[in-house]
Amino acid sequence: MTTICVDVMGADKEPEVLLEGVTRALEKDPDLCVLLAGSADVVEPYCASHERARALVTTEVIGMAEHPASAVRQKKDASIVRAAAAVRAGEADGLFSAGSTGAVLTAATFGVGRIKGVKRPALSLPFPGLGSHKTIFLDMGANADVKPEVMVQFAHMGRAFAEVALGVSDARVGLLCNGSEDTKGSEMALAYHEALANGSCGFAGNAEGTDVLGDRFDVIVCDGFTGNVCLKTIEGTGKFVLSRVKAAMKGSLGAKLGAALLAGPLKAMAGELSGAEYGGAILLGLRAPVVKGHGATSAEAVCAGTLSCAAYARANLCEKIAQACEIAG
Amino acid sequence: MTTICVDVMGADKEPEVLLEGVTRALEKDPDLCVLLAGSADVVEPYCASHERARALVTTEVIGMAEHPASAVRQKKDASIVRAAAAVRAGEADGLFSAGSTGAVLTAATFGVGRIKGVKRPALSLPFPGLGSHKTIFLDMGANADVKPEVMVQFAHMGRAFAEVALGVSDARVGLLCNGSEDTKGSEMALAYHEALANGSCGFAGNAEGTDVLGDRFDVIVCDGFTGNVCLKTIEGTGKFVLSRVKAAMKGSLGAKLGAALLAGPLKAMAGELSGAEYGGAILLGLRAPVVKGHGATSAEAVCAGTLSCAAYARANLCEKIAQACEIAG
């Protein structure tokens, strides 16, 4: 059995939405157990009526608007803090939370702890691409400033994740840059390029923004500043496209019909871009898989996030990352 | 009369495509003259049969694959080099080229020359946004590394461009960042934030990737590394969306019909995103407006680029930038 600790508080949605997601995950995966971190009135009745669910009763919650570091320090009984401690203590094999990104990052990094030798954990997600291609993208925003040697670790962690999540061995790694030529880059990007080229980490050259949803690389690495801008630009472009499709619907009857007929494919695409299949981004580099769902999550996303967290744990993702980082030194 | 020098060589397209665009621009704007830089066999017959067109006969061309700086230095009779020199000599009020970006940037910066006090020219384009909102975006890639005081100049130049291109006075300037809060940012972004906040340049706070095609800011500034990644990410997301719409067309008859009915709006949107209305990006900070069309340009884009270049010249864009940068010191 694999146990995943689910933080059922802290999301923008009611705990009931998270519990519904947990129910779906338990139904789909007979080898899954859950440890539910939340207030007694939420988790105790649920665990009394569901097998394979245990309660981790906590009395505090960290809200979306709180300062992550000070909230994690002060609220020692917050659901995310207790959940991370439970994973560290071996009571669960992984953690899913749809709470505030900063709080999850901070609580998980200090609570679950980093893999020995890993300098900085990084947020990662497999992005959809052209055809059926997928690209592991990191760092999505955990580290605004990244040193060249840390970027090499990102490449190793991304390759281990590509093996587990995509089944790709010997993944081609690209560095997100302002041009595909080796000579392109800011001073920092040129330093990353040099470190990656010497890093024995499958480096295949510079990637461009067009490659993030493309098919030229299996892993694309960048600092979390650039990664966040890229991620939010994809999100904004998606919104823009939908706004124009909606505007077209106010026009001719044909466009209205066209948009209605394409509603299904467009919705599926929005799901692909938001990582719905995986339920959220994973924080790579910690001693157990930690999946961070979107604050405005859904039962489907909670189910997907819990199941993918269990799959990462079973595939020994963290051991693979530890090996890759140990060999790299 | 306003004279725009058009470099009819150096694009990926045949000179005939560029000449067709010039013809359309001359037809639309009775106060426009053109100076056509190109080989004798291309420009002389055209000028013999068109009023308001003069030939600038050149014998060399800089190709897309050449190293920009060395090509500009060595090929003194290249169309883009001669075109820039003609603008500096006062023979034309602006320049349009669809040649290699690097060659146009280098030839224009050294040939046309920077406005006194401007430290670095920047590539800029008005991006479409939600509803009818537009956002001036810079730097799109001319400067991979940017100092904080240069970022403040970008804000001033962007505001002057917003006034001329969008009719927006007192534009709200955003700094592209990895979060909207003032505390977010890489070390460099925090330094930009501080300089902008003290720069009397309409700074309204941090923008996110979602704002680039949004409606919260009139101008968004960033270094050219981030700008290029952002621009190419928009392009890649657009391609990804179209690939999914095409894939959907292979599915149900309904989706096929839907895609066909939406082809018009989707094509219009692709045009909006590529800056078709403006014919290309403008290089801000030079003594005359220089518009850089896409290498794979079209007659429509050449027409639009030539007309917008003339409009910028008539609106005294460069004088406005000079004033803003002089006041800022």
XYZ file of C-alpha atoms in Angstrom:
658
model
C 0.000 0.000 0.000
C 1.089 3.566 -0.722
C -0.008 6.329 1.606
C -0.405 9.909 0.414
C -1.012 12.709 2.872
C -3.617 15.141 1.525
C -3.890 18.631 2.985
C -7.634 19.191 2.719
C -7.474 22.793 3.993
C -5.803 25.922 2.613
C -7.194 25.746 -0.940
C -9.593 28.348 -2.296
C -12.227 25.624 -2.463
C -14.251 24.080 0.388
C -12.739 20.951 2.015
C -15.697 18.995 0.579
C -14.257 19.467 -2.924
C -10.946 18.023 -1.772
C -12.646 15.126 0.006
C -14.633 14.340 -3.142
C -11.331 14.182 -5.032
C -9.851 11.880 -2.397
C -12.889 9.579 -2.679
C -12.378 9.318 -6.447
C -8.675 8.545 -5.984
C -9.445 5.814 -3.423
C -11.981 4.292 -5.808
C -9.545 4.293 -8.718
C -6.522 2.976 -6.834
C -7.151 -0.018 -4.538
C -3.550 0.129 -3.246
C -3.875 3.724 -2.076
C -4.258 4.889 1.516
C -4.711 8.533 2.468
C -3.776 10.493 5.532
C -6.034 13.545 5.662
C -4.671 16.688 7.314
C -7.425 19.051 8.388
C -9.786 20.142 11.135
C -11.494 17.433 13.210
C -14.996 18.249 11.936
C -13.823 17.732 8.373
C -11.505 14.741 8.498
C -12.905 12.614 11.362
C -16.387 11.949 9.927
C -14.799 11.197 6.534
C -12.309 8.695 7.969
C -15.030 7.026 10.063
C -16.960 6.230 6.913
C -14.072 5.454 4.506
C -11.627 2.578 4.635
C -8.012 3.344 3.779
C -8.390 6.891 5.158
C -6.791 8.059 8.406
C -7.206 11.445 10.067
C -4.404 13.873 10.937
C -6.298 16.388 13.026
C -4.913 19.926 12.912
C -6.319 23.167 14.288
C -4.801 25.831 12.040
C -4.875 26.763 8.343
C -2.533 28.986 6.314
C -4.590 31.235 4.034
C -3.720 32.346 0.512
C -2.975 35.925 1.583
C -0.599 35.122 4.471
C 3.160 35.620 4.288
C 4.410 32.057 3.685
C 7.630 32.006 5.732
C 6.235 33.673 8.838
C 2.946 31.741 8.664
C 4.817 28.403 8.434
C 7.023 29.446 11.364
C 4.159 30.656 13.562
C 1.330 28.235 12.794
C 2.908 25.025 13.993
C -0.431 23.243 13.863
C -1.316 24.357 10.307
C -2.500 21.493 8.080
C 0.364 21.906 5.568
C 3.004 22.066 8.335
C 1.657 18.943 10.052
C 1.266 17.152 6.706
C 4.918 17.799 5.805
C 6.035 16.580 9.246
C 3.972 13.399 8.829
C 5.714 12.662 5.522
C 9.112 13.230 7.109
C 8.166 10.878 9.960
C 7.373 8.176 7.409
C 3.623 8.185 8.045
C 3.032 8.903 4.352
C 4.964 8.402 1.096
C 3.998 11.677 -0.536
C 2.043 14.903 -0.089
C -0.678 16.658 -2.057
C -1.784 20.199 -1.245
C -3.728 22.859 -3.115
C -2.767 25.536 -0.587
C -0.834 28.763 -1.108
C 2.217 28.059 -3.301
C 4.588 29.884 -0.979
C 3.309 28.059 2.091
C 3.518 24.641 0.405
C 7.055 25.366 -0.864
C 8.255 26.570 2.518
C 6.521 23.929 4.642
C 7.538 21.078 2.319
C 11.156 22.198 1.911
C 11.701 22.488 5.665
C 9.216 19.852 6.761
C 9.763 17.027 4.277
C 13.377 18.054 3.774
C 15.670 18.122 0.768
C 17.346 15.074 -0.720
C 20.971 15.012 0.458
C 23.086 16.973 -2.014
C 20.165 18.794 -3.652
C 20.821 22.518 -3.391
C 17.393 23.905 -4.347
C 14.066 22.174 -4.969
C 12.304 23.190 -8.193
C 8.667 23.239 -9.311
C 8.052 21.174 -12.427
C 5.250 20.078 -14.729
C 5.101 18.041 -17.943
C 3.789 20.488 -20.571
C 1.810 19.287 -23.560
C 3.466 19.817 -26.924
C 2.983 19.316 -30.629
C 1.387 15.953 -31.391
C 1.713 13.677 -28.377
C 5.081 15.090 -27.277
C 5.491 16.309 -23.721
C 8.212 18.450 -22.200
C 9.233 18.500 -18.546
C 9.539 22.184 -17.606
C 11.384 23.538 -14.558
C 11.778 25.715 -12.536
C 8.248 27.094 -12.689
C 8.900 29.655 -9.975
C 10.393 28.239 -6.788
C 13.768 30.028 -7.237
C 13.912 33.496 -8.776
C 17.725 33.486 -8.816
C 19.604 30.325 -9.738
C 23.345 29.659 -9.789
C 24.843 27.746 -12.736
C 25.617 24.626 -10.657
C 22.010 24.591 -9.447
C 20.826 24.748 -13.076
C 22.829 21.569 -13.751
C 20.985 19.889 -10.862
C 17.701 21.051 -12.379
C 18.724 19.230 -15.570
C 19.449 16.022 -13.646
C 16.204 16.254 -11.664
C 14.243 16.992 -14.857
C 15.734 13.930 -16.548
C 14.808 11.674 -13.630
C 11.281 13.119 -13.718
C 11.096 12.585 -17.511
C 11.967 8.923 -16.990
C 9.276 8.443 -14.340
C 6.502 10.651 -15.709
C 7.046 10.246 -19.469
C 9.009 7.003 -19.731
C 11.779 8.835 -21.584
C 15.300 7.610 -20.899
C 18.305 9.760 -21.818
C 16.151 12.884 -22.114
C 17.354 15.801 -24.266
C 17.692 18.898 -22.083
C 17.277 22.437 -23.432
C 18.098 25.744 -21.728
C 15.352 28.340 -22.184
C 17.085 31.238 -23.924
C 16.529 34.226 -26.220
C 17.689 32.343 -29.295
C 18.682 28.832 -30.281
C 22.287 29.675 -31.202
C 24.997 28.891 -28.620
C 26.120 32.523 -28.672
C 22.705 33.847 -27.603
C 21.870 34.675 -24.008
C 22.110 37.131 -21.163
C 25.355 36.946 -19.149
C 23.588 34.598 -16.735
C 22.194 32.398 -19.529
C 25.677 32.113 -21.070
C 26.968 30.932 -17.687
C 24.121 28.397 -17.487
C 24.913 27.223 -21.002
C 28.557 26.608 -20.157
C 27.733 24.758 -16.922
C 25.130 22.575 -18.661
C 27.490 21.802 -21.556
C 30.045 20.531 -19.011
C 27.465 18.868 -16.767
C 26.994 15.431 -18.427
C 23.283 16.016 -18.107
C 21.976 15.371 -21.620
C 22.313 19.008 -22.635
C 21.183 19.472 -26.238
C 21.468 23.258 -26.592
C 19.358 26.365 -26.199
C 15.579 26.206 -26.350
C 13.326 29.128 -27.277
C 9.913 30.115 -25.989
C 8.406 28.349 -29.015
C 9.860 25.038 -27.750
C 8.050 25.015 -24.392
C 4.855 23.705 -26.031
C 6.834 22.229 -28.945
C 8.620 18.924 -29.503
C 12.364 19.619 -29.732
C 13.294 18.836 -26.106
C 12.233 16.386 -23.387
C 13.257 18.704 -20.560
C 13.544 22.509 -20.585
C 15.302 24.207 -17.676
C 15.363 27.861 -16.647
C 15.479 29.959 -13.487
C 12.186 30.393 -11.654
C 11.859 34.046 -12.702
C 11.904 33.176 -16.399
C 9.863 30.022 -15.741
C 7.105 31.924 -13.971
C 6.963 34.571 -16.719
C 6.790 31.807 -19.347
C 4.097 29.875 -17.486
C 1.964 32.965 -16.906
C 2.443 34.023 -20.532
C 1.057 30.657 -21.677
C -1.868 31.138 -19.284
C -2.448 34.688 -20.534
C -2.258 33.659 -24.177
C -4.813 30.925 -23.504
C -7.142 33.477 -21.884
C -6.621 35.855 -24.792
C -7.473 33.156 -27.336
C -10.636 32.208 -25.463
C -11.643 35.884 -25.184
C -11.317 36.261 -28.969
C -13.272 33.062 -29.594
C -16.005 34.354 -27.271
C -15.983 37.726 -29.042
C -16.351 35.924 -32.371
C -19.400 34.157 -30.976
C -21.112 37.526 -30.658
C -20.616 37.964 -34.384
C -21.926 35.756 -37.137
C -24.140 32.745 -36.547
C -21.420 30.660 -38.219
C -18.738 31.727 -35.739
C -21.174 31.154 -32.893
C -21.820 27.629 -34.111
C -18.102 27.086 -34.727
C -17.196 28.076 -31.190
C -19.922 25.845 -29.765
C -18.654 22.898 -31.803
C -15.087 23.539 -30.714
C -15.971 24.011 -27.044
C -14.978 20.414 -26.259
C -11.516 20.494 -27.878
C -10.828 23.975 -26.455
C -11.745 22.854 -22.949
C -9.568 19.760 -23.308
C -6.688 21.987 -24.377
C -7.147 24.311 -21.392
C -6.984 21.198 -19.201
C -3.768 20.049 -20.888
C -2.156 23.449 -20.314
C -3.134 23.575 -16.650
C -1.618 20.136 -15.982
C -5.025 18.661 -15.111
C -3.780 15.173 -16.017
C -1.173 15.419 -13.229
C -3.288 17.397 -10.768
C -0.591 19.999 -10.328
C 3.126 20.696 -10.368
C 5.631 18.591 -8.449
C 8.286 20.013 -6.166
C 11.406 18.100 -7.227
C 14.377 17.599 -4.903
C 12.568 16.708 -1.679
C 12.726 13.366 0.148
C 9.202 12.478 -0.973
C 7.049 13.614 -3.888
C 5.093 16.780 -3.101
C 2.411 17.751 -5.602
C 1.046 21.300 -5.503
C -2.463 21.627 -6.938
C -3.960 24.913 -8.121
C -5.648 26.904 -5.340
C -8.863 26.961 -7.351
C -8.699 23.184 -7.641
C -11.429 20.695 -8.535
C -12.292 17.178 -7.388
C -10.804 15.859 -10.661
C -7.531 17.706 -10.040
C -7.314 16.500 -6.421
C -7.919 12.938 -7.606
C -5.274 13.276 -10.358
C -2.772 14.944 -8.005
C -3.166 12.275 -5.322
C -2.832 9.453 -7.856
C 0.206 10.958 -9.601
C 1.851 11.569 -6.212
C 1.352 7.870 -5.417
C 2.721 6.899 -8.850
C 5.864 9.018 -8.321
C 6.383 7.398 -4.917
C 6.006 3.872 -6.337
C 8.398 4.642 -9.201
C 11.062 5.723 -6.677
C 11.359 9.164 -8.272
C 13.158 10.617 -5.262
C 15.695 7.763 -5.159
C 16.377 8.333 -8.882
C 16.921 12.045 -8.258
C 19.194 11.259 -5.323
C 21.300 8.921 -7.488
C 21.544 11.424 -10.358
C 22.570 14.257 -8.035
C 25.037 12.053 -6.144
C 26.771 10.936 -9.345
C 26.890 14.540 -10.549
C 28.373 15.571 -7.183
C 5.431 64.749 -48.017
C 6.951 62.061 -45.830
C 9.649 59.826 -47.266
C 10.205 56.280 -45.976
C 13.205 54.298 -47.088
C 12.241 50.660 -47.758
C 14.910 47.964 -47.863
C 13.458 45.669 -50.535
C 16.220 43.050 -50.154
C 17.264 40.803 -47.253
C 13.828 39.374 -46.435
C 13.010 35.701 -46.888
C 10.552 36.739 -49.584
C 11.242 37.844 -53.163
C 11.692 41.609 -53.710
C 8.444 41.518 -55.747
C 6.487 40.871 -52.533
C 8.050 43.933 -50.926
C 7.397 46.055 -54.041
C 3.760 44.962 -54.033
C 3.517 46.135 -50.426
C 5.110 49.467 -51.343
C 2.594 49.911 -54.160
C -0.293 49.387 -51.741
C 1.189 51.886 -49.273
C 1.632 54.519 -52.015
C -1.975 53.991 -53.092
C -3.294 54.352 -49.550
C -1.210 57.382 -48.574
C -1.047 60.220 -51.125
C 1.477 62.115 -48.973
C 3.957 59.237 -48.933
C 7.185 59.020 -50.936
C 9.444 55.980 -50.886
C 13.168 55.557 -51.329
C 13.784 51.972 -52.393
C 17.103 50.392 -51.401
C 17.955 47.391 -53.553
C 19.664 46.084 -56.657
C 19.352 48.117 -59.859
C 17.326 45.472 -61.698
C 14.747 45.513 -58.920
C 14.366 49.161 -57.957
C 15.063 51.053 -61.200
C 12.241 49.612 -63.327
C 9.849 50.110 -60.408
C 10.807 53.740 -59.880
C 10.591 54.431 -63.615
C 6.964 53.380 -63.590
C 5.857 54.773 -60.204
C 5.601 58.362 -59.101
C 6.751 59.175 -55.564
C 9.327 56.360 -55.728
C 13.079 56.973 -55.944
C 15.802 54.367 -56.310
C 18.751 53.848 -53.953
C 20.812 51.395 -55.965
C 22.921 49.022 -53.864
C 24.957 45.978 -54.880
C 25.024 43.847 -51.728
C 22.550 42.054 -49.484
C 22.921 40.730 -45.941
C 21.345 37.282 -45.712
C 19.436 35.810 -42.773
C 22.264 33.437 -41.844
C 25.118 35.968 -41.786
C 26.712 37.225 -38.581
C 25.079 40.658 -38.192
C 27.938 42.761 -36.806
C 30.609 41.530 -39.193
C 28.260 41.569 -42.198
C 27.269 45.193 -41.487
C 30.939 46.127 -41.098
C 32.087 44.354 -44.239
C 29.228 44.863 -46.685
C 29.296 48.622 -46.955
C 27.007 48.563 -49.987
C 24.391 46.264 -48.424
C 20.819 47.521 -48.842
C 20.197 47.846 -45.080
C 23.505 49.687 -44.514
C 22.844 52.148 -47.353
C 19.232 52.584 -46.252
C 20.285 53.512 -42.713
C 22.868 55.967 -44.071
C 20.226 57.588 -46.297
C 17.981 58.146 -43.274
C 20.845 59.682 -41.313
C 21.621 61.984 -44.270
C 18.023 63.231 -44.201
C 17.023 61.637 -47.499
C 14.229 59.775 -45.724
C 12.200 60.244 -42.507
C 12.067 56.584 -41.505
C 13.124 53.079 -42.461
C 11.323 49.806 -43.059
C 13.158 46.508 -43.463
C 12.161 42.851 -43.236
C 15.788 41.716 -43.196
C 17.664 39.767 -40.528
C 16.825 41.198 -37.095
C 20.459 41.376 -36.029
C 21.506 43.130 -39.232
C 18.665 45.655 -39.024
C 19.410 46.377 -35.342
C 23.126 46.806 -35.951
C 22.886 48.774 -39.198
C 20.132 51.042 -37.842
C 21.777 51.683 -34.480
C 25.074 52.682 -36.052
C 23.719 54.038 -39.332
C 20.659 56.036 -38.261
C 22.189 56.717 -34.842
C 20.785 56.931 -31.358
C 18.866 59.906 -29.989
C 21.199 61.956 -27.815
C 21.044 60.645 -24.248
C 19.435 57.319 -25.163
C 21.639 54.539 -23.826
C 20.167 51.525 -25.619
C 17.537 51.265 -28.355
C 14.746 48.740 -27.688
C 12.430 46.703 -29.916
C 8.777 47.345 -29.215
C 5.323 46.361 -30.430
C 1.791 47.157 -29.292
C 0.333 43.785 -28.239
C -3.394 43.093 -28.470
C -5.117 42.537 -25.130
C -8.474 41.764 -23.597
C -11.285 43.649 -25.313
C -9.835 46.529 -27.314
C -6.962 47.178 -24.901
C -3.421 47.277 -26.226
C -0.140 47.142 -24.367
C 3.184 48.525 -25.581
C 5.759 45.818 -24.912
C 9.530 46.346 -24.791
C 12.305 45.208 -25.016
C 11.420 42.350 -27.371
C 15.011 41.217 -27.683
C 17.464 43.950 -28.655
C 19.296 43.889 -25.284
C 19.762 40.614 -23.403
C 21.256 42.409 -20.378
C 19.791 45.710 -19.218
C 20.950 48.026 -16.422
C 18.326 49.548 -14.081
C 18.825 53.091 -15.446
C 18.298 51.767 -18.981
C 15.046 50.114 -17.851
C 13.834 53.558 -16.726
C 14.589 54.876 -20.226
C 12.619 51.965 -21.675
C 9.663 53.126 -19.563
C 9.973 56.688 -20.919
C 10.336 55.493 -24.501
C 7.389 53.137 -24.084
C 5.217 55.971 -22.772
C 6.099 58.192 -25.726
C 5.283 55.308 -28.068
C 1.979 54.649 -26.241
C 1.023 58.295 -26.803
C 1.800 58.162 -30.527
C 0.629 54.624 -31.371
C -2.303 54.236 -28.979
C -3.262 57.824 -28.121
C -2.721 57.074 -24.423
C -1.341 59.933 -22.352
C 0.153 59.275 -18.918
C 0.509 55.557 -19.624
C 0.660 53.103 -16.716
C 3.957 51.220 -16.846
C 4.383 47.682 -15.495
C 7.599 45.730 -14.931
C 7.345 42.129 -16.147
C 8.036 40.025 -13.062
C 7.398 36.643 -11.441
C 4.569 37.983 -9.317
C 2.534 41.145 -8.905
C 3.649 41.879 -5.328
C 6.404 44.475 -4.839
C 8.512 41.920 -2.969
C 8.619 39.492 -5.905
C 11.493 39.351 -8.346
C 14.990 38.150 -9.102
C 17.779 40.327 -7.699
C 17.870 42.127 -11.056
C 14.096 42.603 -11.171
C 14.129 44.060 -7.651
C 16.765 46.552 -8.818
C 14.595 47.419 -11.854
C 11.593 47.834 -9.567
C 13.441 50.294 -7.323
C 14.781 52.321 -10.260
C 11.353 52.495 -11.923
C 9.664 53.492 -8.652
C 12.087 56.418 -8.379
C 12.041 57.201 -12.110
C 8.948 59.456 -12.462
C 7.990 57.314 -15.421
C 4.397 56.321 -14.650
C 5.422 53.139 -12.858
C 2.345 51.259 -11.639
C 3.953 48.120 -10.227
C 4.865 44.613 -11.283
C 3.161 42.952 -14.224
C 2.900 39.182 -14.719
C 2.999 37.085 -17.859
C -0.811 37.075 -17.839
C -0.770 40.882 -18.266
C 1.140 40.946 -21.566
C -2.045 40.144 -23.527
C -4.242 41.539 -20.736
C -5.517 45.024 -19.870
C -3.866 46.112 -16.614
C -1.002 48.152 -18.094
C -0.423 50.446 -21.076
C 3.298 49.708 -21.235
C 5.168 46.623 -19.997
C 8.963 46.770 -19.780
C 11.516 44.000 -19.353
C 15.016 43.101 -20.472
C 15.356 41.679 -23.989
C 16.110 38.178 -22.696
C 12.801 37.952 -20.835
C 11.041 39.842 -23.635
C 12.203 37.407 -26.298
C 11.216 34.386 -24.176
C 7.798 35.948 -23.571
C 7.272 36.815 -27.251
C 8.314 33.361 -28.447
C 6.144 31.734 -25.768
C 3.129 33.639 -27.110
C 4.061 32.493 -30.620
C 4.506 28.898 -29.453
C 1.225 28.906 -27.541
C -0.541 30.201 -30.649
C 0.989 27.390 -32.724
C 0.027 24.847 -30.068
C -3.579 26.061 -30.036
C -3.802 25.878 -33.822
C -2.281 22.382 -33.803
C -4.949 21.220 -31.351
C -7.725 22.841 -33.394
C -6.375 21.087 -36.492
C -6.174 17.777 -34.601
C -9.786 18.264 -33.508
C -10.732 18.676 -37.181
C -9.582 15.128 -37.805
C -12.095 13.997 -35.228
C -15.833 14.526 -35.320
C -17.651 16.179 -38.191
C -18.875 18.762 -35.671
C -15.355 19.776 -34.645
C -14.342 19.869 -38.315
C -17.220 22.215 -39.080
C -16.476 24.255 -35.954
C -12.847 24.754 -36.937
C -13.859 25.744 -40.461
C -16.348 28.288 -39.120
C -13.762 29.695 -36.712
C -10.996 29.876 -39.324
C -11.667 33.570 -39.935
C -11.542 34.698 -36.284
C -8.509 32.460 -35.596
C -6.640 33.917 -38.581
C -7.505 37.441 -37.457
C -6.162 36.635 -34.005
C -2.905 35.261 -35.407
C -2.576 38.534 -37.318
C -3.159 40.552 -34.151
C -0.478 38.592 -32.292
C 2.091 39.003 -35.062
C 1.610 42.774 -35.130
C 0.236 42.662 -38.696
C -1.600 45.948 -38.113
C 1.749 47.682 -37.556
C 3.761 45.677 -40.086
C 6.402 44.848 -37.497
C 8.185 45.990 -34.367
C 9.728 49.441 -34.006
C 13.239 50.076 -32.818
C 12.768 52.867 -30.269
C 15.549 55.290 -29.356
C 16.943 56.048 -32.811
C 16.884 59.421 -34.580
C 14.189 58.231 -36.960
C 11.546 55.502 -36.741
C 12.876 52.123 -37.877
C 10.272 49.380 -38.363
C 11.451 45.785 -38.572
C 9.074 43.501 -40.455
C 9.065 39.725 -40.102
C 11.507 37.966 -42.458
C 8.646 35.884 -43.847
C 6.740 39.081 -44.551
C 3.776 39.667 -46.847
C 2.674 42.523 -49.094
C 0.088 43.485 -46.438
C 2.749 43.623 -43.731
C 5.132 45.694 -45.897
C 2.281 48.105 -46.641
C 1.347 48.328 -42.937
C 4.975 48.719 -41.843
C 5.679 51.489 -44.343
C 2.493 53.357 -43.394
C 3.056 53.043 -39.640
C 6.652 54.192 -40.076
C 5.354 57.301 -41.871
C 2.750 57.839 -39.147
C 5.409 57.660 -36.413
C 7.558 60.172 -38.320
C 4.636 62.598 -38.743
C 3.705 62.300 -35.065
C 7.269 63.284 -34.085
C 7.742 60.117 -32.070
C 11.513 60.530 -31.941
C 11.284 64.134 -30.742
C 8.895 62.993 -27.994
C 11.335 60.288 -26.925
C 14.189 62.790 -26.978
C 12.239 65.165 -24.726
C 11.243 62.427 -22.276
C 14.807 61.132 -21.996
C 16.252 64.643 -21.702
C 13.902 65.551 -18.843
C 14.691 62.248 -17.133
C 18.406 62.984 -17.523
